[in-house]
XYZ file of C-alpha atoms in Angstrom:
686
model
C 99.462 93.957 141.112
C 96.008 95.059 140.100
C 94.450 91.709 139.219
C 91.177 93.411 138.151
C 92.789 95.089 135.186
C 91.659 93.733 131.812
C 94.016 94.620 129.018
C 92.486 96.198 125.987
C 94.727 94.345 123.560
C 96.590 91.084 124.101
C 99.080 89.472 121.727
C 99.995 86.040 123.033
C 102.795 83.732 121.983
C 102.310 80.391 123.686
C 105.511 78.360 124.121
C 106.059 74.628 123.974
C 109.704 73.834 124.314
C 109.250 70.278 123.218
C 107.736 71.219 119.839
C 109.072 74.704 119.023
C 112.548 75.810 117.935
C 114.566 77.594 120.585
C 115.737 79.975 117.911
C 112.346 81.697 118.218
C 113.240 82.743 121.750
C 116.435 84.332 120.455
C 115.048 85.971 117.338
C 111.880 87.567 118.714
C 112.458 90.728 120.642
C 110.475 92.983 122.943
C 110.683 96.742 123.404
C 109.454 99.139 126.122
C 110.073 102.887 125.859
C 109.880 105.821 128.299
C 108.795 108.800 126.192
C 112.273 110.387 126.406
C 114.026 108.261 123.833
C 115.200 105.728 126.406
C 114.125 102.125 126.351
C 114.461 98.533 127.561
C 114.741 95.729 125.079
C 115.868 92.138 124.738
C 114.981 88.734 123.444
C 112.128 86.663 124.837
C 114.704 84.161 126.125
C 116.364 86.743 128.341
C 119.619 86.616 126.406
C 121.168 89.905 125.256
C 122.130 89.479 121.607
C 122.551 93.109 120.488
C 124.710 95.937 121.777
C 121.371 97.763 122.276
C 119.783 95.178 124.565
C 119.396 95.962 128.194
C 116.881 96.546 130.958
C 117.606 100.280 131.062
C 119.046 102.291 128.184
C 118.642 105.765 129.728
C 118.222 108.882 127.581
C 120.589 111.365 129.152
C 121.452 114.983 128.264
C 124.126 115.640 125.602
C 126.926 114.902 125.376
C 126.031 111.580 127.011
C 123.077 110.500 124.887
C 121.511 107.068 125.316
C 123.516 104.985 127.763
C 123.291 101.301 128.623
C 122.869 101.535 132.375
C 121.616 98.056 133.229
C 122.401 95.203 130.854
C 121.034 92.001 132.361
C 119.643 90.191 135.362
C 120.125 86.494 136.149
C 117.158 84.888 137.875
C 117.367 81.899 140.241
C 114.660 80.051 142.219
C 116.032 78.559 145.484
C 113.689 75.789 146.539
C 116.369 74.560 148.986
C 120.068 75.296 149.349
C 120.871 72.433 146.968
C 117.839 72.795 144.712
C 118.296 75.867 142.516
C 116.651 76.558 139.157
C 117.751 79.202 136.665
C 115.117 80.954 134.612
C 117.358 82.711 132.150
C 119.848 82.250 129.372
C 123.199 81.613 130.939
C 126.652 81.827 129.332
C 128.712 78.676 129.428
C 132.369 77.938 128.708
C 133.463 79.076 125.239
C 130.618 81.544 124.942
C 127.934 78.850 124.618
C 124.433 79.856 125.513
C 122.213 77.626 127.648
C 118.585 78.598 127.158
C 117.293 77.293 130.473
C 114.288 79.625 130.114
C 113.007 77.416 127.265
C 112.345 74.594 129.716
C 110.037 76.681 131.939
C 108.482 79.371 129.720
C 104.872 78.654 128.859
C 103.769 81.966 127.339
C 105.023 85.383 126.343
C 102.456 88.041 125.681
C 101.990 91.744 125.250
C 99.252 93.327 127.401
C 98.440 96.765 125.973
C 101.893 96.629 124.463
C 103.710 95.727 127.705
C 105.699 92.465 127.938
C 104.692 89.602 130.247
C 106.399 86.220 130.707
C 104.657 83.182 132.285
C 106.925 80.456 133.707
C 105.942 77.056 135.086
C 108.543 75.519 137.408
C 107.166 72.314 138.979
C 103.994 73.427 140.696
C 105.015 77.092 140.633
C 103.504 79.602 138.170
C 105.508 82.783 137.986
C 104.691 85.999 136.112
C 107.314 88.526 135.072
C 106.784 92.058 133.799
C 109.039 94.885 132.529
C 107.804 98.453 132.739
C 109.365 101.911 132.266
C 107.469 104.742 134.039
C 106.564 107.415 131.512
C 109.107 110.262 131.217
C 111.588 108.635 133.636
C 114.860 106.857 133.135
C 113.593 104.129 135.422
C 112.749 100.459 134.945
C 110.691 98.122 137.039
C 111.214 94.364 136.697
C 108.433 92.663 138.622
C 107.770 89.052 139.588
C 104.607 87.550 141.019
C 103.776 84.034 142.024
C 100.389 83.209 140.533
C 100.177 79.686 142.005
C 102.435 77.330 144.015
C 102.309 75.383 147.275
C 105.836 76.235 148.461
C 107.098 79.396 146.819
C 110.919 79.572 146.809
C 113.386 82.225 147.748
C 114.177 84.283 144.673
C 117.686 85.403 143.736
C 118.382 88.226 141.255
C 121.913 89.082 140.141
C 122.033 92.295 138.106
C 124.923 92.883 135.692
C 126.241 96.043 134.113
C 128.394 97.555 131.412
C 127.998 101.326 131.412
C 128.575 102.530 127.853
C 126.840 104.441 125.052
C 124.357 102.168 123.340
C 126.230 102.540 120.048
C 129.598 101.594 121.596
C 131.020 98.174 120.721
C 130.327 95.456 123.263
C 134.060 94.884 123.734
C 134.496 98.413 125.062
C 136.223 98.374 128.441
C 134.043 98.103 131.576
C 135.066 101.603 132.752
C 136.216 99.999 136.029
C 136.401 100.462 138.878
C 132.697 100.541 139.600
C 131.751 101.892 143.050
C 128.915 100.411 145.085
C 127.287 102.533 147.811
C 124.641 101.132 150.118
C 122.441 103.075 152.563
C 119.608 101.122 154.164
C 117.759 99.461 151.240
C 119.150 101.816 148.620
C 122.102 100.947 146.388
C 124.013 103.091 143.964
C 126.467 101.926 141.352
C 128.797 104.553 139.910
C 131.400 104.291 137.155
C 134.743 106.090 136.985
C 133.262 108.415 134.364
C 132.242 111.275 136.654
C 129.628 112.906 134.427
C 127.612 109.742 134.213
C 124.877 109.542 136.856
C 124.930 106.469 139.153
C 122.463 103.682 138.666
C 120.203 103.577 141.730
C 118.666 100.244 142.661
C 116.316 98.859 145.240
C 114.125 95.818 145.575
C 110.558 96.037 146.802
C 109.426 92.783 148.320
C 109.128 90.674 151.454
C 112.254 89.711 153.337
C 114.651 91.190 150.808
C 118.423 91.190 151.336
C 121.455 92.149 149.287
C 124.755 90.232 149.336
C 127.915 91.923 148.143
C 129.703 89.464 145.901
C 131.421 91.301 142.997
C 132.030 89.199 139.894
C 132.943 89.631 136.246
C 130.979 87.670 133.671
C 133.391 86.859 130.838
C 132.750 85.909 127.201
C 129.247 87.309 126.898
C 128.433 86.658 123.239
C 126.089 89.030 121.379
C 125.081 86.767 118.492
C 123.190 89.404 116.422
C 126.210 91.717 116.515
C 128.311 88.749 115.271
C 125.863 88.225 112.369
C 126.060 91.950 111.487
C 129.850 91.862 111.386
C 130.589 93.840 114.555
C 132.529 93.142 117.740
C 130.426 90.544 119.536
C 132.117 89.418 122.735
C 132.368 91.421 125.928
C 132.188 91.419 129.684
C 129.610 92.392 132.320
C 130.157 93.251 136.009
C 127.913 92.392 138.897
C 128.163 93.845 142.429
C 126.297 90.967 144.077
C 122.776 89.645 144.295
C 119.375 90.376 145.810
C 117.236 87.736 147.530
C 113.560 88.082 148.263
C 110.788 85.811 149.534
C 108.049 85.071 147.060
C 104.539 84.299 148.307
C 101.445 83.530 146.275
C 99.916 86.762 144.820
C 102.661 88.925 146.317
C 105.007 90.892 144.093
C 108.718 91.536 144.167
C 109.985 94.408 141.988
C 113.585 95.227 141.217
C 113.931 98.933 140.407
C 116.827 100.490 138.473
C 117.043 104.244 137.726
C 119.215 107.208 136.969
C 116.605 109.530 138.533
C 117.056 111.048 142.005
C 115.662 109.015 144.885
C 112.889 111.495 145.592
C 111.569 110.852 142.057
C 111.984 107.073 142.299
C 110.106 106.953 145.592
C 107.033 109.019 144.562
C 105.020 105.968 143.467
C 105.112 102.360 144.595
C 105.593 99.724 141.879
C 101.867 98.908 142.029
C 101.003 102.606 141.605
C 103.438 102.909 138.660
C 101.786 99.943 136.892
C 98.299 101.369 137.540
C 99.322 104.788 136.204
C 100.825 103.294 133.062
C 97.749 101.202 132.462
C 95.623 104.331 132.737
C 97.857 106.162 130.296
C 97.655 103.348 127.771
C 93.872 103.115 128.157
C 93.701 106.801 127.248
C 95.818 106.189 124.125
C 93.090 103.846 122.833
C 90.145 106.069 123.844
C 91.723 109.145 122.174
C 92.545 107.298 118.900
C 90.210 107.397 115.916
C 87.304 104.932 116.350
C 88.694 102.657 113.617
C 91.968 102.370 115.586
C 90.496 101.344 118.947
C 90.617 97.573 118.615
C 92.372 94.688 116.960
C 95.475 95.232 114.814
C 94.985 98.980 114.737
C 94.978 99.155 118.536
C 98.249 97.203 118.665
C 99.698 99.699 116.318
C 98.469 102.595 118.465
C 100.642 101.207 121.277
C 103.520 100.747 118.841
C 103.102 104.372 117.668
C 103.385 105.600 121.220
C 106.966 104.340 121.420
C 108.180 106.932 118.909
C 106.629 110.170 120.156
C 109.035 111.648 122.711
C 110.007 114.678 124.733
C 113.714 114.802 123.889
C 115.923 114.446 126.962
C 118.436 117.156 127.698
C 117.468 119.829 125.111
C 117.037 122.360 127.941
C 117.511 125.506 125.864
C 114.931 124.313 123.349
C 112.466 123.451 126.169
C 113.013 126.877 127.795
C 112.158 128.684 124.545
C 109.061 126.548 124.035
C 107.871 127.007 127.572
C 108.308 130.753 127.367
C 105.818 130.743 124.487
C 103.448 128.392 126.325
C 104.490 125.477 124.104
C 106.130 122.062 124.544
C 108.931 120.258 122.737
C 108.116 116.993 120.994
C 109.816 114.953 118.307
C 109.715 111.502 116.804
C 112.371 108.773 117.149
C 112.847 107.301 113.693
C 113.441 103.732 114.848
C 114.639 101.505 117.637
C 117.220 100.729 118.522
C 119.726 103.031 116.908
C 117.985 105.953 115.215
C 117.453 109.387 116.762
C 114.924 111.921 115.523
C 115.108 112.538 111.784
C 113.294 115.333 110.024
C 112.165 113.295 107.030
C 110.971 110.343 109.093
C 109.214 112.650 111.489
C 107.242 114.416 108.795
C 106.332 111.182 106.933
C 105.318 109.582 110.222
C 103.442 112.505 111.776
C 99.970 111.709 110.425
C 100.009 108.039 111.346
C 101.686 108.412 114.757
C 99.831 111.479 115.990
C 96.773 112.449 113.939
C 95.444 108.908 113.448
C 95.981 108.290 117.164
C 94.218 111.456 118.256
C 97.359 113.204 119.513
C 96.762 116.392 117.573
C 98.141 118.612 120.346
C 101.462 116.800 120.207
C 101.461 117.005 116.375
C 101.347 120.764 116.747
C 104.231 120.632 119.213
C 106.282 118.582 116.795
C 105.646 120.906 113.845
C 106.457 124.038 115.881
C 109.565 122.349 117.314
C 110.936 121.683 113.828
C 109.919 125.119 112.586
C 112.202 126.637 115.152
C 115.180 124.845 113.553
C 114.622 126.039 109.976
C 117.956 127.397 108.713
C 118.652 128.532 105.150
C 115.286 127.205 104.132
C 115.875 123.702 105.488
C 114.740 121.669 108.518
C 117.291 119.301 110.051
C 117.918 115.954 108.513
C 118.641 114.526 111.938
C 119.755 115.272 115.493
C 122.820 113.226 116.498
C 122.330 111.363 119.798
C 125.189 113.070 121.606
C 124.817 116.593 120.162
C 122.371 119.457 120.605
C 122.454 120.850 117.042
C 120.877 119.283 113.970
C 122.424 118.385 110.656
C 120.816 119.762 107.517
C 121.983 117.434 104.722
C 118.539 116.656 103.225
C 116.695 117.792 100.133
C 113.281 116.310 100.946
C 112.661 116.618 104.687
C 111.692 120.286 104.391
C 109.225 119.527 101.566
C 107.688 116.711 103.666
C 107.160 119.395 106.327
C 104.600 121.021 104.032
C 102.800 117.743 103.578
C 102.681 117.022 107.349
C 101.520 120.497 108.145
C 98.695 120.245 105.631
C 97.466 116.985 107.101
C 97.612 118.640 110.537
C 95.557 121.627 109.345
C 92.972 119.355 107.742
C 92.292 117.743 111.110
C 92.700 120.707 113.462
C 92.043 123.878 111.424
C 94.705 125.458 113.647
C 94.774 128.944 112.090
C 96.996 130.319 114.908
C 99.847 127.941 113.997
C 99.242 128.655 110.305
C 99.740 132.400 110.920
C 102.801 131.653 113.023
C 104.407 129.380 110.405
C 103.450 131.144 107.150
C 106.483 133.529 107.154
C 108.722 130.526 107.758
C 107.085 128.541 104.921
C 107.451 131.490 102.532
C 111.122 131.797 103.494
C 111.643 128.090 102.839
C 110.210 128.324 99.300
C 112.158 131.531 98.537
C 115.360 129.855 99.620
C 114.606 126.972 97.229
C 113.816 129.338 94.392
C 117.091 131.228 94.660
C 119.156 128.278 95.821
C 120.376 127.077 99.193
C 122.818 124.553 100.724
C 123.871 121.328 99.060
C 123.143 122.786 95.616
C 119.356 122.658 96.231
C 117.886 125.055 93.682
C 115.173 125.594 91.114
C 116.519 125.368 87.596
C 115.437 128.567 85.792
C 115.315 126.628 82.519
C 112.384 124.392 83.520
C 111.226 125.296 87.053
C 112.193 121.890 88.446
C 114.051 121.431 91.682
C 117.580 120.058 91.436
C 119.836 118.911 94.300
C 123.037 117.199 95.075
C 126.652 117.625 96.115
C 129.452 115.177 95.737
C 129.788 112.918 98.770
C 126.187 113.464 99.962
C 122.954 111.454 99.642
C 120.199 114.021 100.130
C 117.051 111.987 99.349
C 115.528 109.265 101.503
C 117.700 106.789 99.609
C 120.652 107.916 101.683
C 122.920 104.860 102.164
C 126.530 105.970 102.461
C 129.650 104.241 103.691
C 132.845 106.244 103.871
C 133.122 107.913 100.444
C 130.723 105.472 98.751
C 127.272 107.023 98.124
C 125.263 103.987 97.075
C 122.346 105.789 95.425
C 123.480 109.427 94.963
C 120.495 110.423 92.759
C 122.045 113.879 92.125
C 120.005 115.913 89.722
C 116.201 116.296 89.537
C 114.762 113.351 91.472
C 111.182 112.337 90.762
C 109.811 112.455 94.339
C 111.668 115.682 95.155
C 109.834 117.379 92.340
C 106.494 115.829 93.255
C 106.994 117.165 96.782
C 108.136 120.573 95.420
C 104.992 120.941 93.311
C 102.837 119.878 96.255
C 104.573 122.435 98.543
C 104.026 125.287 96.061
C 100.355 124.429 95.660
C 99.857 124.185 99.426
C 101.626 127.551 100.107
C 99.523 129.236 97.467
C 96.332 127.806 99.059
C 97.338 128.862 102.548
C 98.142 132.411 101.406
C 94.802 132.699 99.654
C 92.910 131.401 102.735
C 94.799 133.571 105.222
C 94.324 136.887 103.541
C 98.002 137.712 103.983
C 99.474 140.666 102.082
C 101.752 138.293 100.202
C 100.100 137.300 96.914
C 99.813 133.557 96.152
C 100.140 134.227 92.405
C 103.929 133.868 92.289
C 103.720 130.392 93.809
C 100.808 129.342 91.596
C 102.828 130.267 88.555
C 105.922 128.402 89.786
C 103.738 125.369 90.443
C 102.195 125.479 86.947
C 105.644 125.726 85.366
C 106.995 122.825 87.435
C 103.994 120.638 86.588
C 104.304 121.277 82.875
C 108.034 120.521 82.869
C 107.527 117.432 85.072
C 105.065 115.836 82.662
C 107.286 116.568 79.695
C 110.542 115.443 81.201
C 109.807 112.540 83.590
C 107.585 110.368 81.427
C 109.435 107.266 80.229
C 107.168 106.202 77.359
C 108.994 102.982 76.574
C 108.638 101.688 80.152
C 105.213 103.226 80.896
C 106.509 104.750 84.109
C 108.511 107.730 85.400
C 112.258 108.292 85.269
C 113.770 108.226 88.717
C 116.100 111.160 88.016
C 116.504 113.534 85.115
C 119.542 115.705 84.349
C 121.601 113.263 86.314
C 124.678 114.792 88.004
C 123.710 118.095 86.410
C 124.092 116.790 82.826
C 121.156 118.099 80.813
C 119.038 115.569 78.981
C 120.223 112.506 80.876
C 117.794 110.102 82.507
C 117.920 107.366 85.181
C 115.471 104.657 84.025
C 115.615 102.705 87.318
C 112.119 101.590 88.221
C 111.684 102.690 91.833
C 108.773 103.408 94.189
C 109.698 107.111 94.331
C 107.442 107.818 91.315
C 104.375 106.973 93.402
C 104.476 110.394 95.056
C 103.664 112.002 91.733
C 100.181 110.444 92.279
C 99.769 109.947 96.063
C 100.336 113.487 97.444
C 97.489 115.903 98.054
C 98.346 117.755 94.839
C 99.450 115.131 92.286
C 101.924 116.497 89.760
C 101.466 113.721 87.211
C 98.741 113.990 84.547
C 95.882 111.711 85.496
C 95.851 109.741 82.239
C 99.252 108.313 83.224
C 98.325 107.191 86.703
C 97.093 103.730 85.784
C 100.239 102.882 83.758
C 102.534 103.946 86.591
C 100.531 102.102 89.212
C 100.401 98.915 87.121
C 104.152 98.873 86.722
C 104.742 99.552 90.441
C 102.262 96.801 91.430
C 103.782 94.251 89.011
C 107.426 94.919 89.780
C 107.667 96.399 93.264
C 104.704 95.362 95.407
C 105.183 92.578 98.001
C 103.043 91.448 100.934
C 105.122 93.499 103.380
C 105.732 96.723 101.401
C 107.462 97.873 98.232
C 110.792 96.992 96.745
C 113.163 99.902 96.359
C 114.238 98.696 92.913
C 112.744 96.430 90.311
C 114.048 92.845 90.122
C 114.977 93.196 86.453
C 117.461 95.961 87.226
C 121.134 94.859 87.055
C 121.767 96.580 90.403
C 118.970 94.621 92.168
C 119.989 93.061 95.463
C 117.520 90.361 96.677
C 118.820 89.899 100.239
C 119.519 92.464 102.951
C 122.116 90.809 105.197
C 125.800 90.483 106.083
C 128.137 93.145 107.254
C 127.535 96.929 107.092
C 128.902 97.276 103.570
C 126.739 94.439 102.282
C 123.659 95.772 103.959
C 124.194 99.382 102.799
C 124.765 98.075 99.270
C 121.313 96.493 99.311
C 119.515 99.082 101.457
C 117.812 100.885 98.506
C 118.688 98.449 95.739
C 115.706 96.097 96.040
C 115.205 95.846 99.783
C 111.513 96.116 100.757
C 110.336 99.080 102.861
C 107.090 98.681 104.783
C 106.382 102.446 104.878
C 106.016 102.584 101.106
C 102.728 100.670 101.331
C 101.318 104.039 102.428
C 101.781 105.980 99.167
C 100.900 102.863 97.215
C 97.507 102.575 98.962
C 96.953 106.354 98.536
C 97.706 106.178 94.847
C 95.553 103.016 94.381
C 92.561 104.640 96.118
C 92.859 107.672 93.840
C 92.245 105.318 90.899
C 89.654 103.244 92.839
C 88.155 105.710 95.374
C 85.166 103.462 96.260
C 87.039 100.185 96.730
C 88.477 100.193 100.242
C 87.956 96.439 100.546
C 90.464 95.661 97.816
C 92.849 98.319 99.116
C 92.862 96.565 102.478
C 94.113 93.421 100.748
C 97.482 95.073 100.196
C 97.857 95.191 104.005
C 96.387 91.790 104.926
C 99.697 89.952 105.539
C 101.311 92.676 107.629
C 99.392 91.760 110.861
C 101.234 88.416 110.884
C 104.505 90.322 111.117
C 103.403 91.780 114.454
C 104.091 88.336 115.912
C 107.603 88.186 114.489
C 110.909 90.061 114.970
C 109.954 93.018 117.190
C 106.734 91.777 118.728
C 103.760 94.175 118.364
C 105.530 96.499 115.960
C 106.737 96.747 112.349
C 110.320 96.338 111.152
C 112.261 98.790 109.046
C 112.994 96.624 106.002
C 112.593 93.141 104.512
C 114.433 91.025 101.971
C 113.338 91.776 98.391
C 112.753 88.081 97.611
C 110.538 85.617 99.411
C 110.124 84.765 102.196
C 110.895 88.494 102.836
C 112.907 88.067 106.035
C 112.831 91.183 108.168
C 115.914 93.343 108.797
C 117.109 96.682 110.066
C 115.403 98.208 113.122
C 112.905 95.993 114.883
C 110.613 99.008 115.275
C 110.479 101.757 112.631
C 108.410 104.906 113.024
C 107.270 105.378 109.418
C 106.598 101.614 109.024
C 104.190 101.698 112.004
C 102.778 105.107 111.006
C 101.943 104.223 107.411
C 100.559 100.749 108.132
C 98.351 102.166 110.877
C 97.216 105.128 108.772
C 96.304 102.915 105.841
C 94.672 100.311 108.029
C 92.323 103.033 109.338
C 91.912 104.600 105.901
C 90.767 101.243 104.424
C 88.430 100.367 107.313
């Protein structure tokens, strides 16, 4: 490896097994992504505790989707035939886990966002790295002896369970697996013919492979057990590799679904060097305020979400024909795909703050291609090519994201290209479109909702139970609607198009007037969450939620300025926490303080108090509108979030947190809009 490389950013977690709880090694997770939607992830201990954990979860074309192609590797140091040391977390009888790694681990760290383990075994110092080459379904697991008088022979036993990453861990092994060996190349294929084989090789001195098939029974996935899912399964291993380790030499085990001619293009050392160069460019291209410290860590975290979607060949062909590229944003790891709402909310923080304006344009034009009946897709299912459109707000967030893009790029070509689409979107909303999304002619406000659907960002749904339906005229939907109307009118005026902006200015004025009359809850000093609930005129939902912030925080605030302070005071007193905003005030009878348990329990709490980190973004925006010259105090709302980068998913920001202290994290270990909004506001308050 290139020992002269000096990482830009290092997050270190020293480990002392005699003083620290071994639970830390099981609860803190690492994540590496490949720019396609694929990833590698696991616990620091080496144990796989989620169905999503593995050394290679490949992003394959639909209908395959993301597949667990390499689950685990057991690591053994052979000092002599009778003197063998295990570095991992090994299953014992009855599903018990033996964390042998805890005895030898001395440090885990992220170097420019990439995971590194340091083990001390007697006089041996061993370094381990995991790396996914960019835009490949390939993983490199590398080992280097840093110091040691008599380096041992190293044994690596890979284990597999080919399945979709959402499939339960007790899904059958799809046996029989077939092993093919030609020279130093090995291929493992499953009975499922459409699935590509996993190709493996080891790069290192004196390497050998021994065929010794074995099933590993009673593998317990403890996080799945805690979440109420199937949690015990099997793995299959074809045998083991052995390689000699010498001081300063490197052994790399490669696993890939790519063709051999792709795998062989670069040596492991060249792959590492190329990835280091790519990551160095990420920092150089980011805004100056994001080039060091916490912000730089978040730049690397942001990179994990911006992807070229694997397998959308028709979409790529259309884009390439126009000289364009396809890009999108993964909403969260491990289980989310690309969602329209999350993409548009995240776009500024993930791409514009990080200097990736070209890719921001790709993303916007990619989603513009999918506009249908005035809507952008809510999400793209992992194993399908077409999007689903059940959203009332994602399309309105598209206007917001596009405006932030234009402010930074002044890309008039894309504005001319998208203006007809933007006009069509607004016209569809004015006359009514799918899911009963329509402007009420009585007051000019935007209503939405159909039975059985949750169309706002508060979209928890289990079977027929819609937890927070919010049917009617939702507060943030109308704040976004007003903002979109004002933006469209401005763009038409600036562009000199034949279409007059007057119609949209008038619609905006009417919506604003009605909003301020109908949403103000004088008794509470804040805004109703929904009016005309379920289509019943004159009804109000008095739930105190963070959704009202968007009436202040957006580029064109719909709320009269004299009411800003009252709303912000209520939100700060009832909803603000050190890690984001509660989704419901604690004095509400529906408030749920803890996000835990099985799926039904979690969904029941998802938007009923649970804290969301991304909401710190609109709160800081609204606060700075009231205090425009006080960035120092605005930064205080973010000051405890850096500590979270050393917890849960290391180097990134979780999806949600418990509503009550100590605000334990939950949901995805890495969430796009959490990272995006924390990074954006960190830079904004610099």
